[in-house]
Short mmCIF file of C-alpha atoms in Angstrom, two decimals:
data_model
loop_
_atom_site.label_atom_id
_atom_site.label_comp_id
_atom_site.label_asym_id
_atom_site.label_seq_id
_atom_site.Cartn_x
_atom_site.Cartn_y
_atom_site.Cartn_z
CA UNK N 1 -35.80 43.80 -227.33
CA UNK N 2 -35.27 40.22 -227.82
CA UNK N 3 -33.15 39.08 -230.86
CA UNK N 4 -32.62 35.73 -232.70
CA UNK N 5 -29.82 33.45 -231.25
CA UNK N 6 -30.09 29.86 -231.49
CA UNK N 7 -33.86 30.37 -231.11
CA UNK N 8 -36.04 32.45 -232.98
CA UNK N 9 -36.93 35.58 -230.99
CA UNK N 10 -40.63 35.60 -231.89
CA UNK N 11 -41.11 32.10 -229.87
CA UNK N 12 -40.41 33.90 -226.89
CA UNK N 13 -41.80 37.27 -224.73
CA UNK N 14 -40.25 39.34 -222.16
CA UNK N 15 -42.22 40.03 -219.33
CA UNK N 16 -39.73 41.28 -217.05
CA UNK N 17 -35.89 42.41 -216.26
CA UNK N 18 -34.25 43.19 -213.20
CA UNK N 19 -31.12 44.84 -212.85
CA UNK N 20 -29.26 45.27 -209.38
CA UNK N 21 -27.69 49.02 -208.96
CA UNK N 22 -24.60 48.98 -206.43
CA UNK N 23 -22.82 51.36 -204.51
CA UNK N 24 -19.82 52.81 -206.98
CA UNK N 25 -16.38 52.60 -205.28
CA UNK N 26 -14.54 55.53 -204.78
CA UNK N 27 -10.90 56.43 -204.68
CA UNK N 28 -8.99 58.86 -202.26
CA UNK N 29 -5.79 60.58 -202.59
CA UNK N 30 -4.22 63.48 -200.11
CA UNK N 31 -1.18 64.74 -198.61
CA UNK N 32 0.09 66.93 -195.39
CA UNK N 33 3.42 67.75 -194.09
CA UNK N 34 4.94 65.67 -190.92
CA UNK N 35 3.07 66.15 -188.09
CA UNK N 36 3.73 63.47 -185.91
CA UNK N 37 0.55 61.82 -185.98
CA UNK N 38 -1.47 59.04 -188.24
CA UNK N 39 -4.39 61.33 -188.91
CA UNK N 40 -5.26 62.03 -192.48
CA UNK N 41 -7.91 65.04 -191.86
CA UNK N 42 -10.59 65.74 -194.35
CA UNK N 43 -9.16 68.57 -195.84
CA UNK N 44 -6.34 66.94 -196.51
CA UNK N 45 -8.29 63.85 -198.86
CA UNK N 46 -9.84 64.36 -202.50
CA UNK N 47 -12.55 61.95 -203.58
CA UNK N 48 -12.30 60.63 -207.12
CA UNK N 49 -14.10 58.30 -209.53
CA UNK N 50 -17.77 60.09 -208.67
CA UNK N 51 -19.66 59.94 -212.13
CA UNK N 52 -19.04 62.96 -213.61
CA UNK N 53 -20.53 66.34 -212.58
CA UNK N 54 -21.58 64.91 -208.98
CA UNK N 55 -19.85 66.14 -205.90
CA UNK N 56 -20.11 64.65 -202.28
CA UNK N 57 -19.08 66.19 -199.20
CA UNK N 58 -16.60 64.55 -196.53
CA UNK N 59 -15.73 64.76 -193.27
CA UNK N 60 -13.40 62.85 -190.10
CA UNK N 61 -9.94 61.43 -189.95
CA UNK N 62 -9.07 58.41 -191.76
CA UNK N 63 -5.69 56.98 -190.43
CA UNK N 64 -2.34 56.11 -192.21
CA UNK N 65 0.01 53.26 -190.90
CA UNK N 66 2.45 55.80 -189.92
CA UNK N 67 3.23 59.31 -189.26
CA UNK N 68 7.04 59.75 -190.80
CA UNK N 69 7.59 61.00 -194.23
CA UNK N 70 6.26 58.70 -197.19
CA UNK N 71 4.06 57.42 -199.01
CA UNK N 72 0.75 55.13 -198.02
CA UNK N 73 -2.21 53.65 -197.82
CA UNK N 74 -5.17 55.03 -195.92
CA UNK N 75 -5.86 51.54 -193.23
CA UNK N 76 -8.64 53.19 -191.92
CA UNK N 77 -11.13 55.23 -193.51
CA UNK N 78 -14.06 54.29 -190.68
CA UNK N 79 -13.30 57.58 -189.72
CA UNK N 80 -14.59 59.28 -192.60
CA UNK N 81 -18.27 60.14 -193.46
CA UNK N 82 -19.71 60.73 -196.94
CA UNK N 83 -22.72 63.53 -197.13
CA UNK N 84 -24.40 64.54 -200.31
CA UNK N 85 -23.93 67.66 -202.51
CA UNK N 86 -24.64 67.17 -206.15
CA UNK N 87 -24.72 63.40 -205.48
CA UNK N 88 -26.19 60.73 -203.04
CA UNK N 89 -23.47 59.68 -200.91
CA UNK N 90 -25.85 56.28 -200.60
CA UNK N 91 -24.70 56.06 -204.09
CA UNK N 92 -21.14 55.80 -203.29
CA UNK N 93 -18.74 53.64 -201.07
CA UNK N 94 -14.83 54.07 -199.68
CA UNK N 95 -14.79 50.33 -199.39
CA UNK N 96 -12.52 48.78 -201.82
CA UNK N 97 -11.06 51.79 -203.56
CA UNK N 98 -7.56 52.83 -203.83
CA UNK N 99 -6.69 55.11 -201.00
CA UNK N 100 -3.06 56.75 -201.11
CA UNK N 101 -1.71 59.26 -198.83
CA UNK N 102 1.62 61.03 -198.87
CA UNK N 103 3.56 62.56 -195.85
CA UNK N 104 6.03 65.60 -196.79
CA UNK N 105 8.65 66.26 -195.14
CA UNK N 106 7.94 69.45 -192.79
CA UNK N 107 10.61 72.66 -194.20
CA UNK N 108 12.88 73.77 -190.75
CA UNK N 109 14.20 77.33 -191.42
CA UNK N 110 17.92 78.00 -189.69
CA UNK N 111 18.82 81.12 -188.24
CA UNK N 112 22.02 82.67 -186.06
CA UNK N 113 24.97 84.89 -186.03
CA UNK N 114 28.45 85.00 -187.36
CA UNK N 115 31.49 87.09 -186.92
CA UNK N 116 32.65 88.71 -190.15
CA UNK N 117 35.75 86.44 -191.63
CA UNK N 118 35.63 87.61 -195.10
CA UNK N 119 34.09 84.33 -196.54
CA UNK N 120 30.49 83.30 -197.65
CA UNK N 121 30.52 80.39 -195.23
CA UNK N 122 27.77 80.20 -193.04
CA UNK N 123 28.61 76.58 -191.06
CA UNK N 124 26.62 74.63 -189.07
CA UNK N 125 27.53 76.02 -185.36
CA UNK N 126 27.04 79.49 -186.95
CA UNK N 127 23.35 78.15 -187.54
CA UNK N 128 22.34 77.49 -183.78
CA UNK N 129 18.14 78.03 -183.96
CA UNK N 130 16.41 75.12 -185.67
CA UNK N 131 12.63 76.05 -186.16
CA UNK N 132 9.24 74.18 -187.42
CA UNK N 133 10.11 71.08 -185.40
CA UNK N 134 7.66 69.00 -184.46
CA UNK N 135 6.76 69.29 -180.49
CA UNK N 136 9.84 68.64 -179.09
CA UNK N 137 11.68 67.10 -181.03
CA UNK N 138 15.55 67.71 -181.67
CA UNK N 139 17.47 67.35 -184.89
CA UNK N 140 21.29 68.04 -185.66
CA UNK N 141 22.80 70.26 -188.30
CA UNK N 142 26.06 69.61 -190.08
CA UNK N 143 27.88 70.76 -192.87
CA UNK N 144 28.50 74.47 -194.61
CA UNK N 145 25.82 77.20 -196.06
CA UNK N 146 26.62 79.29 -198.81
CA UNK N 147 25.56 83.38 -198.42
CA UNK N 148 25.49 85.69 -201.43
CA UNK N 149 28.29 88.11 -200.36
CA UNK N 150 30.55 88.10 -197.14
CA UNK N 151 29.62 91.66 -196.22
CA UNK N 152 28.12 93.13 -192.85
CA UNK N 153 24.49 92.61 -192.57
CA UNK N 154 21.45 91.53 -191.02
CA UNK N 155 18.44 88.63 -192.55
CA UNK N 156 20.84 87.51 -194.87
CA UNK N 157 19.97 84.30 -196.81
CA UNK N 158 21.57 81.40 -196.69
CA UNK N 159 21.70 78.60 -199.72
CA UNK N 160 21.66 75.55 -198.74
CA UNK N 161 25.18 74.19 -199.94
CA UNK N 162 26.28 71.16 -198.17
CA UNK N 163 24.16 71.71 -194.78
CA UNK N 164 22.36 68.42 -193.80
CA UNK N 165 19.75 67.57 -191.19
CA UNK N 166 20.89 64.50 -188.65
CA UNK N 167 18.59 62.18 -186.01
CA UNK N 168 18.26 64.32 -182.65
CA UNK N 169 14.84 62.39 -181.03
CA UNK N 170 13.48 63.59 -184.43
CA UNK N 171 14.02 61.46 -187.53
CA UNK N 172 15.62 64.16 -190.12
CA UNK N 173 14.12 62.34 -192.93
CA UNK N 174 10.80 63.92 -191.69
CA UNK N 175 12.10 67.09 -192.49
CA UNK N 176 13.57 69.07 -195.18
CA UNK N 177 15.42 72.66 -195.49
CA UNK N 178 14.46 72.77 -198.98
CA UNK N 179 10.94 75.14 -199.82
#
């Protein structure tokens, strides 16, 4: 309805409107653990900013600007398709969005074999199978564990203490012995 401005309304009719409807812009978020590679898979992405009770399906690999530990931006989200499900994907774009992606560090576990000495020190050399590595990639160990008692037994845990994770043709930054 047409209201007085400047003008009085009744001077004037309205024969027609036109509105333009675009595409909404959505937002992406995801994560993995260090893999090596670029690829940010589908499963790993959630869509956000649909209008509200909608859903769209996705699928493809978008690509991150590189595959060490850290945070990013998706560069390239060619890669992924939108499908519908409760919503159009026609109704929806990935152009101009925010698009972060996060690389965790991938958790090594340490294992090996010690000599009883009547301490709870489980050192480095003591620690001589590194596992979860990426391909074939080689990392260093330094630094002491910590075990619960200094008794005779096998699978015994080890804490963490002041055992650290160096360069081999790995980066250890790309992996953690935390979780």
């Amino acid at each position: 309805a047409l209201v007085d401005g400047t003008g009085l309304a009744s001077n004037y009719s309205l024969n027609s409107t036109v509105i333009n409807i675009t595409q909404r812009i959505l937002n992406s978020s995801g994560s993995k653990f260090y893999d090596a590679n670029t690829n940010a898979l589908d499963a790993d992405i959630s869509l956000s900013n649909l209008v509200s009770g909608e859903l769209l399906n996705h699928s493809g690999t978008a690509t991150i600007s590189s595959a060490n530990a850290g945070s990013y931006t998706i560069t390239n989200l060619a890669g992924i398709s939108l499908a519908d499900n409760t919503g159009l994907a026609s109704n929806y774009t990935l152009t101009g969005g925010t698009h972060n992606f996060t690389v965790n560090p991938k958790v090594i576990s340490l294992s090996g074999t010690r000599l009883y000495d009547a301490t709870t020190n489980a050192v480095a050399s003591d620690l001589t199978t590194i596992s979860g590595r990426v391909g074939a990639e080689t990392l260093t160990l330094s630094g002491t564990g910590t075990l619960s008692d200094a008794n005779v037994a096998p699978n015994k845990a080890v804490g963490v203490g002041t055992l650290a994770l160096g360069d081999g043709t790995g980066l250890a930054a790309n992996y953690t012995l935390s979780g």
